[in-house]
XYZ file of N, CA, C and O in Angstrom:
472
model
N 104.099 -96.719 145.793
C 104.182 -96.904 147.231
C 103.021 -97.803 147.664
O 101.883 -97.560 147.286
N 103.341 -98.847 148.440
C 102.274 -99.737 148.893
C 101.458 -99.046 149.992
O 101.882 -98.055 150.583
N 100.300 -99.589 150.234
C 99.350 -98.955 151.142
C 99.895 -98.843 152.571
O 99.764 -97.790 153.205
N 100.509 -99.896 153.056
C 101.049 -99.877 154.425
C 102.112 -98.788 154.581
O 102.107 -98.039 155.557
N 102.997 -98.696 153.605
C 104.038 -97.661 153.636
C 103.410 -96.276 153.525
O 103.854 -95.335 154.194
N 102.390 -96.146 152.698
C 101.729 -94.856 152.530
C 101.109 -94.375 153.838
O 101.216 -93.191 154.180
N 100.488 -95.286 154.550
C 99.870 -94.911 155.828
C 100.932 -94.429 156.815
O 100.791 -93.365 157.427
N 102.015 -95.194 156.956
C 103.087 -94.802 157.881
C 103.735 -93.499 157.445
O 103.981 -92.614 158.269
N 103.993 -93.385 156.145
C 104.635 -92.179 155.628
C 103.764 -90.957 155.883
O 104.258 -89.910 156.308
N 102.479 -91.090 155.629
C 101.565 -89.964 155.830
C 101.563 -89.541 157.304
O 101.641 -88.350 157.617
N 101.506 -90.508 158.192
C 101.520 -90.193 159.624
C 102.824 -89.516 160.022
O 102.815 -88.497 160.724
N 103.950 -90.079 159.592
C 105.242 -89.473 159.902
C 105.340 -88.055 159.355
O 105.801 -87.137 160.030
N 104.927 -87.884 158.104
C 105.072 -86.586 157.441
C 104.194 -85.519 158.091
O 104.642 -84.382 158.285
N 102.971 -85.868 158.420
C 102.082 -84.886 159.050
C 102.601 -84.491 160.427
O 102.570 -83.315 160.796
N 103.091 -85.456 161.168
C 103.659 -85.143 162.483
C 104.903 -84.269 162.325
O 105.083 -83.288 163.046
N 105.766 -84.640 161.382
C 106.986 -83.867 161.142
C 106.657 -82.434 160.747
O 107.282 -81.494 161.244
N 105.682 -82.272 159.871
C 105.298 -80.914 159.460
C 104.871 -80.091 160.660
O 105.313 -78.952 160.821
N 104.036 -80.652 161.501
C 103.559 -79.925 162.685
C 104.717 -79.536 163.594
O 104.809 -78.397 164.056
N 105.599 -80.489 163.853
C 106.734 -80.216 164.734
C 107.682 -79.189 164.121
O 108.191 -78.305 164.820
N 107.924 -79.305 162.829
C 108.810 -78.347 162.162
C 108.219 -76.941 162.160
O 108.951 -75.960 162.310
N 106.921 -76.837 161.993
C 106.280 -75.521 162.025
C 106.427 -74.904 163.409
O 106.755 -73.718 163.541
N 106.224 -75.696 164.452
C 106.423 -75.187 165.814
C 107.880 -74.767 166.006
O 108.161 -73.698 166.550
N 108.814 -75.600 165.543
C 110.231 -75.243 165.640
C 110.549 -73.951 164.922
O 111.309 -73.112 165.420
N 109.949 -73.763 163.762
C 110.152 -72.528 163.004
C 109.591 -71.319 163.754
O 110.226 -70.259 163.808
N 108.426 -71.485 164.343
C 107.820 -70.396 165.116
C 108.676 -70.039 166.326
O 108.842 -68.862 166.653
N 109.225 -71.054 166.987
C 110.098 -70.801 168.134
C 111.389 -70.106 167.708
O 111.903 -69.247 168.420
N 111.904 -70.496 166.554
C 113.110 -69.850 166.026
C 112.847 -68.371 165.785
O 113.646 -67.510 166.169
N 111.721 -68.066 165.167
C 111.349 -66.676 164.910
C 111.125 -65.922 166.227
O 111.527 -64.757 166.355
N 110.511 -66.582 167.199
C 110.255 -65.940 168.490
C 111.557 -65.583 169.202
O 111.643 -64.535 169.858
N 112.567 -66.441 169.080
C 113.837 -66.192 169.760
C 114.479 -64.884 169.304
O 115.170 -64.233 170.085
N 114.220 -64.496 168.089
C 114.761 -63.226 167.581
C 114.319 -62.068 168.468
O 115.085 -61.133 168.720
N 113.098 -62.147 168.989
C 112.520 -61.055 169.779
C 112.866 -61.118 171.265
O 112.503 -60.211 172.009
N 113.525 -62.178 171.706
C 113.857 -62.309 173.126
C 114.794 -61.183 173.562
O 115.661 -60.750 172.788
N 114.654 -60.732 174.796
C 115.641 -59.782 175.337
C 117.031 -60.427 175.341
O 117.148 -61.651 175.483
N 118.039 -59.625 175.202
C 119.414 -60.110 175.074
C 119.799 -61.095 176.177
O 120.397 -62.136 175.898
N 119.437 -60.783 177.417
C 119.838 -61.651 178.531
C 119.115 -62.999 178.516
O 119.583 -63.962 179.126
N 117.994 -63.124 177.811
C 117.246 -64.376 177.747
C 117.629 -65.241 176.543
O 117.270 -66.418 176.491
N 118.343 -64.655 175.595
C 118.672 -65.400 174.373
C 119.514 -66.648 174.598
O 119.227 -67.681 173.986
N 120.528 -66.622 175.460
C 121.322 -67.858 175.637
C 120.473 -69.040 176.121
O 120.595 -70.149 175.586
N 119.630 -68.824 177.100
C 118.771 -69.903 177.588
C 117.750 -70.318 176.551
O 117.473 -71.513 176.374
N 117.196 -69.339 175.852
C 116.245 -69.636 174.792
C 116.888 -70.445 173.681
O 116.288 -71.386 173.152
N 118.113 -70.097 173.354
C 118.837 -70.827 172.314
C 119.070 -72.277 172.735
O 118.831 -73.197 171.943
N 119.492 -72.503 173.965
C 119.722 -73.875 174.439
C 118.442 -74.702 174.368
O 118.456 -75.854 173.925
N 117.345 -74.095 174.811
C 116.071 -74.816 174.797
C 115.635 -75.091 173.360
O 115.178 -76.194 173.045
N 115.777 -74.118 172.477
C 115.389 -74.291 171.083
C 116.207 -75.393 170.420
O 115.656 -76.234 169.698
N 117.491 -75.416 170.657
C 118.338 -76.468 170.071
C 117.878 -77.841 170.561
O 117.802 -78.787 169.770
N 117.505 -77.938 171.823
C 117.003 -79.218 172.342
C 115.715 -79.632 171.629
O 115.539 -80.806 171.283
N 114.828 -78.680 171.404
C 113.574 -78.971 170.695
C 113.877 -79.416 169.268
O 113.327 -80.414 168.782
N 114.760 -78.692 168.591
C 115.096 -79.036 167.211
C 115.765 -80.402 167.128
O 115.513 -81.172 166.197
N 116.601 -80.730 168.096
C 117.228 -82.057 168.115
C 116.184 -83.159 168.328
O 116.297 -84.243 167.760
N 115.166 -82.873 169.113
C 114.076 -83.827 169.313
C 113.311 -84.057 168.012
O 112.972 -85.196 167.667
N 113.069 -82.980 167.287
C 112.400 -83.087 165.988
C 113.261 -83.897 165.027
O 112.757 -84.742 164.286
N 114.553 -83.657 165.065
C 115.468 -84.411 164.198
C 115.386 -85.910 164.498
O 115.385 -86.731 163.582
N 115.293 -86.268 165.761
C 115.164 -87.683 166.132
C 113.912 -88.295 165.515
O 113.940 -89.432 165.033
N 112.816 -87.558 165.534
C 111.573 -88.037 164.924
C 111.746 -88.226 163.419
O 111.285 -89.220 162.851
N 112.408 -87.270 162.774
C 112.647 -87.381 161.332
C 113.568 -88.556 161.016
O 113.366 -89.249 160.013
N 114.570 -88.774 161.855
C 115.472 -89.905 161.634
C 114.723 -91.225 161.774
O 114.976 -92.166 161.020
N 113.799 -91.297 162.704
C 112.982 -92.491 162.845
C 112.135 -92.699 161.589
O 112.045 -93.810 161.067
N 111.532 -91.619 161.093
C 110.707 -91.705 159.879
C 111.550 -92.153 158.689
O 111.130 -93.017 157.909
N 112.739 -91.585 158.559
C 113.617 -91.967 157.457
C 114.047 -93.424 157.587
O 114.057 -94.172 156.601
N 114.385 -93.844 158.795
C 114.799 -95.227 159.007
C 113.701 -96.223 158.664
O 113.960 -97.305 158.149
N 112.456 -95.845 158.932
C 111.330 -96.735 158.668
C 110.939 -96.753 157.193
O 110.613 -97.798 156.655
N 110.964 -95.585 156.550
C 110.455 -95.478 155.176
C 111.546 -95.403 154.118
O 111.291 -95.688 152.953
N 112.739 -94.942 154.505
C 113.860 -94.706 153.587
C 113.517 -93.711 152.479
O 114.137 -93.713 151.410
N 112.553 -92.833 152.733
C 112.190 -91.814 151.742
C 113.200 -90.676 151.760
O 113.516 -90.134 152.821
N 113.669 -90.303 150.594
C 114.680 -89.250 150.494
C 114.167 -87.909 151.015
O 114.961 -87.090 151.471
N 112.866 -87.689 150.970
C 112.316 -86.426 151.466
C 112.575 -86.263 152.961
O 112.839 -85.157 153.437
N 112.490 -87.366 153.703
C 112.790 -87.281 155.128
C 114.273 -86.997 155.342
O 114.641 -86.239 156.240
N 115.128 -87.576 154.520
C 116.568 -87.293 154.612
C 116.834 -85.827 154.296
O 117.645 -85.180 154.975
N 116.150 -85.286 153.289
C 116.307 -83.863 152.964
C 115.871 -82.988 154.136
O 116.530 -82.004 154.463
N 114.763 -83.365 154.769
C 114.283 -82.602 155.925
C 115.319 -82.639 157.056
O 115.571 -81.615 157.703
N 115.924 -83.807 157.274
C 116.968 -83.933 158.299
C 118.144 -83.018 157.963
O 118.662 -82.309 158.826
N 118.567 -83.036 156.709
C 119.704 -82.200 156.295
C 119.412 -80.720 156.507
O 120.253 -79.977 157.021
N 118.213 -80.280 156.130
C 117.837 -78.872 156.334
C 117.769 -78.551 157.824
O 118.208 -77.474 158.262
N 117.239 -79.477 158.601
C 117.146 -79.256 160.036
C 118.529 -79.207 160.673
O 118.772 -78.386 161.565
N 119.454 -80.045 160.208
C 120.831 -79.986 160.710
C 121.431 -78.603 160.462
O 122.106 -78.047 161.332
N 121.185 -78.065 159.286
C 121.675 -76.718 158.982
C 121.010 -75.697 159.901
O 121.674 -74.780 160.403
N 119.711 -75.845 160.130
C 118.991 -74.918 161.005
C 119.542 -74.970 162.429
O 119.681 -73.925 163.083
N 119.854 -76.168 162.905
C 120.418 -76.303 164.252
C 121.765 -75.595 164.325
O 122.037 -74.838 165.268
N 122.602 -75.811 163.342
C 123.907 -75.161 163.310
C 123.769 -73.634 163.280
O 124.470 -72.915 164.003
N 122.853 -73.160 162.455
C 122.635 -71.712 162.363
C 122.050 -71.147 163.655
O 122.389 -70.025 164.059
N 121.207 -71.915 164.323
C 120.657 -71.486 165.606
C 121.772 -71.392 166.641
O 121.830 -70.430 167.417
N 122.654 -72.381 166.640
C 123.765 -72.369 167.592
C 124.655 -71.146 167.398
O 125.198 -70.613 168.364
N 124.760 -70.668 166.162
C 125.561 -69.463 165.905
C 124.698 -68.200 165.909
O 125.172 -67.124 165.565
N 123.432 -68.362 166.298
C 122.462 -67.264 166.430
C 122.189 -66.531 165.115
O 121.836 -65.359 165.103
N 122.297 -67.230 163.994
C 121.868 -66.701 162.695
C 120.428 -67.175 162.491
O 120.143 -68.084 161.707
N 119.520 -66.575 163.235
C 118.153 -67.073 163.339
C 117.323 -66.857 162.085
O 116.441 -67.664 161.785
N 117.602 -65.806 161.341
C 116.886 -65.599 160.078
C 117.180 -66.729 159.100
O 116.263 -67.302 158.499
N 118.445 -67.075 158.957
C 118.832 -68.173 158.072
C 118.320 -69.504 158.625
O 117.896 -70.372 157.857
N 118.319 -69.669 159.939
C 117.812 -70.901 160.543
C 116.330 -71.071 160.230
O 115.875 -72.171 159.884
N 115.578 -69.993 160.313
C 114.146 -70.040 160.010
C 113.912 -70.433 158.554
O 113.010 -71.216 158.244
N 114.740 -69.927 157.677
C 114.620 -70.254 156.252
C 114.885 -71.744 156.025
O 114.189 -72.404 155.266
N 115.881 -72.312 156.707
C 116.174 -73.744 156.578
C 115.032 -74.575 157.150
O 114.716 -75.647 156.634
N 114.410 -74.073 158.198
C 113.248 -74.773 158.757
C 112.129 -74.825 157.719
O 111.456 -75.845 157.577
N 111.955 -73.756 156.978
C 110.938 -73.734 155.923
C 111.238 -74.790 154.862
O 110.321 -75.455 154.361
N 112.494 -74.950 154.531
C 112.883 -75.980 153.562
C 112.578 -77.377 154.100
O 112.158 -78.264 153.346
N 112.805 -77.569 155.390
C 112.505 -78.863 156.007
C 111.003 -79.144 155.970
O 110.577 -80.267 155.692
N 110.194 -78.113 156.220
C 108.735 -78.262 156.136
C 108.338 -78.654 154.720
O 107.500 -79.546 154.516
N 108.944 -78.031 153.722
C 108.638 -78.354 152.326
C 108.968 -79.806 152.006
O 108.208 -80.494 151.320
N 110.098 -80.295 152.515
C 110.484 -81.682 152.267
C 109.474 -82.638 152.912
O 109.061 -83.625 152.291
N 109.055 -82.340 154.127
C 108.059 -83.187 154.797
C 106.725 -83.129 154.065
O 106.023 -84.143 153.949
N 106.381 -81.970 153.542
C 105.135 -81.817 152.786
C 105.172 -82.671 151.522
O 104.170 -83.287 151.153
N 106.311 -82.720 150.871
C 106.459 -83.554 149.673
C 106.251 -85.027 150.015
O 105.580 -85.749 149.273
N 106.794 -85.463 151.137
C 106.598 -86.857 151.569
C 105.115 -87.125 151.829
O 104.584 -88.168 151.439
N 104.452 -86.177 152.472
C 103.022 -86.336 152.759
C 102.210 -86.399 151.476
O 101.263 -87.184 151.363
N 102.566 -85.597 150.492
C 101.824 -85.546 149.231
C 101.900 -86.884 148.492
O 100.899 -87.387 147.995
N 103.088 -87.465 148.458
C 103.245 -88.758 147.781
C 102.387 -89.826 148.462
O 101.720 -90.624 147.800
N 102.395 -89.836 149.786
C 101.582 -90.803 150.522
C 100.099 -90.519 150.342
O 99.294 -91.442 150.178
N 99.732 -89.255 150.335
C 98.334 -88.851 150.168
C 97.779 -89.384 148.845
O 96.644 -89.869 148.805
N 98.569 -89.305 147.799
C 98.116 -89.784 146.494
C 97.801 -91.283 146.531
O 96.786 -91.720 145.986
N 98.655 -92.062 147.201
C 98.400 -93.498 147.330
C 97.143 -93.746 148.153
O 96.300 -94.581 147.790
N 96.995 -93.030 149.241
C 95.806 -93.197 150.089
C 94.536 -92.805 149.343
O 93.498 -93.451 149.481
N 94.619 -91.779 148.528
C 93.462 -91.344 147.731
C 93.091 -92.417 146.696
O 91.912 -92.688 146.491
N 94.102 -93.016 146.071
C 93.851 -94.084 145.103
C 93.082 -95.243 145.728
O 92.276 -95.889 145.061
N 93.353 -95.492 147.004
C 92.669 -96.578 147.720
C 91.407 -96.077 148.430
O 90.843 -96.794 149.254
N 91.018 -94.860 148.106
C 89.803 -94.231 148.660
C 89.807 -94.187 150.178
O 88.786 -94.334 150.833
N 90.997 -93.947 150.765
C 91.104 -93.812 152.201
C 91.114 -92.340 152.643
O 91.051 -92.054 153.829
N 91.192 -91.451 151.696
C 91.103 -90.012 151.971
C 90.118 -89.377 151.029
O 89.872 -89.814 149.962
């Protein structure tokens, strides 16, 4: 991976990880919502997850790294599971998306370390 791509990839991956972790925390929080608040919470959560997906799609479009595509695929599954209120499974898919973003960050980190930028 060239240095310019590594820098962009690292930035995208770190941002994606942060956003995915927040999305995962919100997914877990929705489980505890009172029954009457769950429909609104679900709508808001799906909007947040779709926003995260847009960021991942931008990262994938710029870098073409398969790890970002994997994160998108896991997030798509999480969104679908959230829409059907299978929140435990949705949280698990979010964890997989975080792992994919972490893998992208690790590859970029190695290139940045080689150039003594980290």
